[in-house]
Coordinates of C-alpha atoms in Angstrom, one line a residue:
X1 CA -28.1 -17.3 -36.2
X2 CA -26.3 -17.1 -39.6
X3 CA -25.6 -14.0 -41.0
X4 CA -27.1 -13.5 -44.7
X5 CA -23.5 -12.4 -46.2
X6 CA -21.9 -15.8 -44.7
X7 CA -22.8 -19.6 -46.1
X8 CA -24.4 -21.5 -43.3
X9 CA -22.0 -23.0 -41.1
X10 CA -19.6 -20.6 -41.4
X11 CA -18.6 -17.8 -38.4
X12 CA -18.1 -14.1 -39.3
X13 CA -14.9 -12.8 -38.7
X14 CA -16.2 -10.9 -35.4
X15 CA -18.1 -14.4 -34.6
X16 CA -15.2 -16.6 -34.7
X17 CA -12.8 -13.7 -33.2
X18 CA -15.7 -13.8 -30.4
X19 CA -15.4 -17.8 -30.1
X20 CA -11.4 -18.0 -30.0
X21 CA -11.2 -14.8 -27.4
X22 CA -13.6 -16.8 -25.5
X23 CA -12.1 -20.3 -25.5
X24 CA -9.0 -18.9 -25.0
X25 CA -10.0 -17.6 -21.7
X26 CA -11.5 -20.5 -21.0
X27 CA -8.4 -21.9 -21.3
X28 CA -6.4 -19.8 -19.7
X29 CA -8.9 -19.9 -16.6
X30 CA -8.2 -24.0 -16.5
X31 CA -4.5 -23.8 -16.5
X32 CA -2.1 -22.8 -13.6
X33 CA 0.7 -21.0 -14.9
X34 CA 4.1 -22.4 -13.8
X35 CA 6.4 -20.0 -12.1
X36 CA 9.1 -18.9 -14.5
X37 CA 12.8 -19.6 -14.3
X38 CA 13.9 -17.1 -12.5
X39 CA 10.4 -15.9 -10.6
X40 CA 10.7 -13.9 -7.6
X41 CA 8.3 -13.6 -4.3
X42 CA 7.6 -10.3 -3.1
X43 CA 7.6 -10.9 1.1
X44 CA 6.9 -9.2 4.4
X45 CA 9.5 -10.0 7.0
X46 CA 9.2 -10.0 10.4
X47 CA 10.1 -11.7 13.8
X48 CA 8.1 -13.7 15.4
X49 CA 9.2 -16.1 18.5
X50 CA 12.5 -14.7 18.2
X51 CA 13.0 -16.7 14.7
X52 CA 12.8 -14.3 11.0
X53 CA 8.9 -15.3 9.2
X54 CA 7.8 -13.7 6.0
X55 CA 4.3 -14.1 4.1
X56 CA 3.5 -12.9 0.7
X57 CA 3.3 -9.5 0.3
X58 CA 0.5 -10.2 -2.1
X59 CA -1.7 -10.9 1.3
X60 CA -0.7 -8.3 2.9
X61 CA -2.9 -5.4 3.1
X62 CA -0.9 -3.0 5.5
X63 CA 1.6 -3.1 8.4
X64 CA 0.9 -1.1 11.5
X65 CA 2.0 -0.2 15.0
X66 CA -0.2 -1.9 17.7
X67 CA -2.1 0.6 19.9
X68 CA -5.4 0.0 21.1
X69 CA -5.5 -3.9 20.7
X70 CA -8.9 -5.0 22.9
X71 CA -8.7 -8.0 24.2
X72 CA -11.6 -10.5 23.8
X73 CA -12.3 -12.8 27.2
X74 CA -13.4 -16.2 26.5
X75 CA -12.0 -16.4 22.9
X76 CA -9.0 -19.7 21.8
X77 CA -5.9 -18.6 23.2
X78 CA -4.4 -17.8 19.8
X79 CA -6.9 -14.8 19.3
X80 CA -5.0 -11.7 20.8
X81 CA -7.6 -9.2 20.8
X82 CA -9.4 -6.8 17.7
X83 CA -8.4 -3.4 16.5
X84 CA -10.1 -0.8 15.5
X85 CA -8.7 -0.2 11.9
X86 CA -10.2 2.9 10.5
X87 CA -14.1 1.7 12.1
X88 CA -13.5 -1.9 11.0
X89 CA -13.0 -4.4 13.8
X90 CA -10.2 -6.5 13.0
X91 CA -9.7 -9.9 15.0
X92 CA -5.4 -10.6 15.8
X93 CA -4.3 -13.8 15.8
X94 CA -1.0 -14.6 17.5
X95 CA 1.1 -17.7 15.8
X96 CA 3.5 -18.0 18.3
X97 CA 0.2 -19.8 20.2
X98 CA -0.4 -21.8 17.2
X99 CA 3.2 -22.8 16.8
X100 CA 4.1 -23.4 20.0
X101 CA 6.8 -20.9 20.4
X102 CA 7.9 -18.8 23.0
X103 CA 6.2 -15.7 23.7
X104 CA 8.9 -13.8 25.6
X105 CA 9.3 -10.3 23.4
X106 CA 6.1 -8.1 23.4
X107 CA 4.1 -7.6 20.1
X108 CA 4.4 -4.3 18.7
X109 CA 3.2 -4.4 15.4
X110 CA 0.1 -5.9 13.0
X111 CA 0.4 -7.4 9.8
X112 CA -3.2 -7.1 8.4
X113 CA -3.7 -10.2 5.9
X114 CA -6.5 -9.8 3.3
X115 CA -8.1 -11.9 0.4
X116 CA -11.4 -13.2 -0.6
X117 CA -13.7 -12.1 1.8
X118 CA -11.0 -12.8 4.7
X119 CA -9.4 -9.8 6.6
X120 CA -7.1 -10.4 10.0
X121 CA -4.2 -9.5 12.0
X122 CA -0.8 -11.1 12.7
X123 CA 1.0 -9.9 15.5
X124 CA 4.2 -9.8 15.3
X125 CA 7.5 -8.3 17.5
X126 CA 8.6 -6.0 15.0
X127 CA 9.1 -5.6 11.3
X128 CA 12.1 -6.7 9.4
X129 CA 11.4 -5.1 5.7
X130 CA 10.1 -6.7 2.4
X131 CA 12.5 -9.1 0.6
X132 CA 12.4 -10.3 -3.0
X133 CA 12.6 -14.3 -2.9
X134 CA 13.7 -16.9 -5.7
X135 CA 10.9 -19.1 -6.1
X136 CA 13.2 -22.2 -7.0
X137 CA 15.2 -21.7 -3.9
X138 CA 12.3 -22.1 -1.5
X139 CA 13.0 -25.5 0.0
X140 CA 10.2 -27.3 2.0
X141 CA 9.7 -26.9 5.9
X142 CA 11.3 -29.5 7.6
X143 CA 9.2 -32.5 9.4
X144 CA 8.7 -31.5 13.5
X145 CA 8.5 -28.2 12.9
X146 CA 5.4 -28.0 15.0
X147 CA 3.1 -27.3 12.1
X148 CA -0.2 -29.2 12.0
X149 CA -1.8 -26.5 10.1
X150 CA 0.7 -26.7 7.3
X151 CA 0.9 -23.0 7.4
X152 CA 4.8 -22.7 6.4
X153 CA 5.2 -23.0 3.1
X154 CA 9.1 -23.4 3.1
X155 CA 12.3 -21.8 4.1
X156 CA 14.7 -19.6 1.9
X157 CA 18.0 -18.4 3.9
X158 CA 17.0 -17.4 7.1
X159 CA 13.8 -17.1 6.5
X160 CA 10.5 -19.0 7.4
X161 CA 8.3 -18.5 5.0
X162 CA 4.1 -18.6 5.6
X163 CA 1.8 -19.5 2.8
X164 CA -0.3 -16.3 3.1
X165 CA -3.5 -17.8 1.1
X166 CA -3.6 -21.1 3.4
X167 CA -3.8 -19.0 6.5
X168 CA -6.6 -16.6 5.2
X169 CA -8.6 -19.8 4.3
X170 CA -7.9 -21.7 7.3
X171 CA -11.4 -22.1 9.2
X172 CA -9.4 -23.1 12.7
X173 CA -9.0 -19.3 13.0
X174 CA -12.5 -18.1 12.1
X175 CA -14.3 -17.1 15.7
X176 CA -17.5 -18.0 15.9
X177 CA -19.7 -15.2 17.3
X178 CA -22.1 -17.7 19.5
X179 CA -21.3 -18.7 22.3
X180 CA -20.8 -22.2 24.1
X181 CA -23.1 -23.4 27.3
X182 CA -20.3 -21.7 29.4
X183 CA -20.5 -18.9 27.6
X184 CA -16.9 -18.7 25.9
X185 CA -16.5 -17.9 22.1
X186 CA -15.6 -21.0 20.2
X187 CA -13.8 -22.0 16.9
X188 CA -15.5 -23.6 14.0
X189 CA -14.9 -25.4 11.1
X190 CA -16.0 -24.1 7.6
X191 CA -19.9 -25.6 7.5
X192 CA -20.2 -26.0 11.0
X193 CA -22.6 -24.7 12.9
X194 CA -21.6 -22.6 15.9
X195 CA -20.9 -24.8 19.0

């Protein structure tokens, strides 16, 4: 609707402010922003098959000592039990099934991953700190590294880096709460119905 004070065709200034706030976050919402020279990733470190992984500390809701892990009969190997975080069950998934690596030190402590409506457990053998990486000196994973999932998402110095927002949407690791004709808890791919 035109306003009386403004020749048809014509915005008022809060109008056309409205319009070019708005198509500018329309914009903005379409592009990804590169990473600038110079960007750094805030990481979790920790050990995991005797080798130094790390994972976004953006994904990373909290890090906490293991006690009272339940374990969960009949579920995929890789799922090491639930914890009782604060009256939320929390499901722990152990990558050093996933990745084929060896299993020889104990896990002692949980890094809880979070995002979009996705909330589990890594268990690791320890903690190593948080580190500030240099984007452009992430080089990519190289090929054999046991990794179907693609959830490594490069290596700087020592470290193994995880891509954080691939394993939280990674439907291999959802349980499915139904059970199979023998009665074990199954895995399930996202749309799938339980098995």
């Amino acid at each position: 609707m035109d306003h009386p004070m403004h020749p048809p065709g014509q915005d008022s200034p809060s109008l056309r402010r409205a319009r070019i706030l708005r198509e500018r976050a329309e914009r903005l919402a379409r592009e990804e922003p590169p990473a600038p020279e110079g960007a750094l990733l805030d990481v979790v470190a920790f050990p995991l098959g005797g080798e130094p992984f790390a994972v976004g500390a953006l994904h990373v809701g909290e890090v906490l000592p293991l006690r009272g892990v339940t374990p969960l009969p009949g579920t995929p190997p890789f799922v090491a039990g639930i914890l009782n975080l604060r009256g939320t069950l929390v499901s722990l998934v152990d990558l050093r099934v996933l990745l084929h690596m060896p299993r020889e030190e104990e896990a002692r402590m949980g890094v809880i991953l979070r995002g979009k409506g996705m909330e589990f457990g890594l268990v690791t053998e320890g903690l190593l700190g948080t580190r500030r990486v240099p984007v452009e000196q992430i080089r990519p994973a190289p090929p054999g590294t046991g990794d179907p999932w693609g959830l490594i998402l490069g290596i700087w110095e020592d470290l193994i880096l995880l891509d954080g927002a691939r394993l939280l949407a990674e439907p291999s690791l959802v349980v499915d709460d139904a059970p199979d004709p023998g009665g074990n808890t199954t895995t399930r791919r996202e749309g799938e119905k339980g098995r």
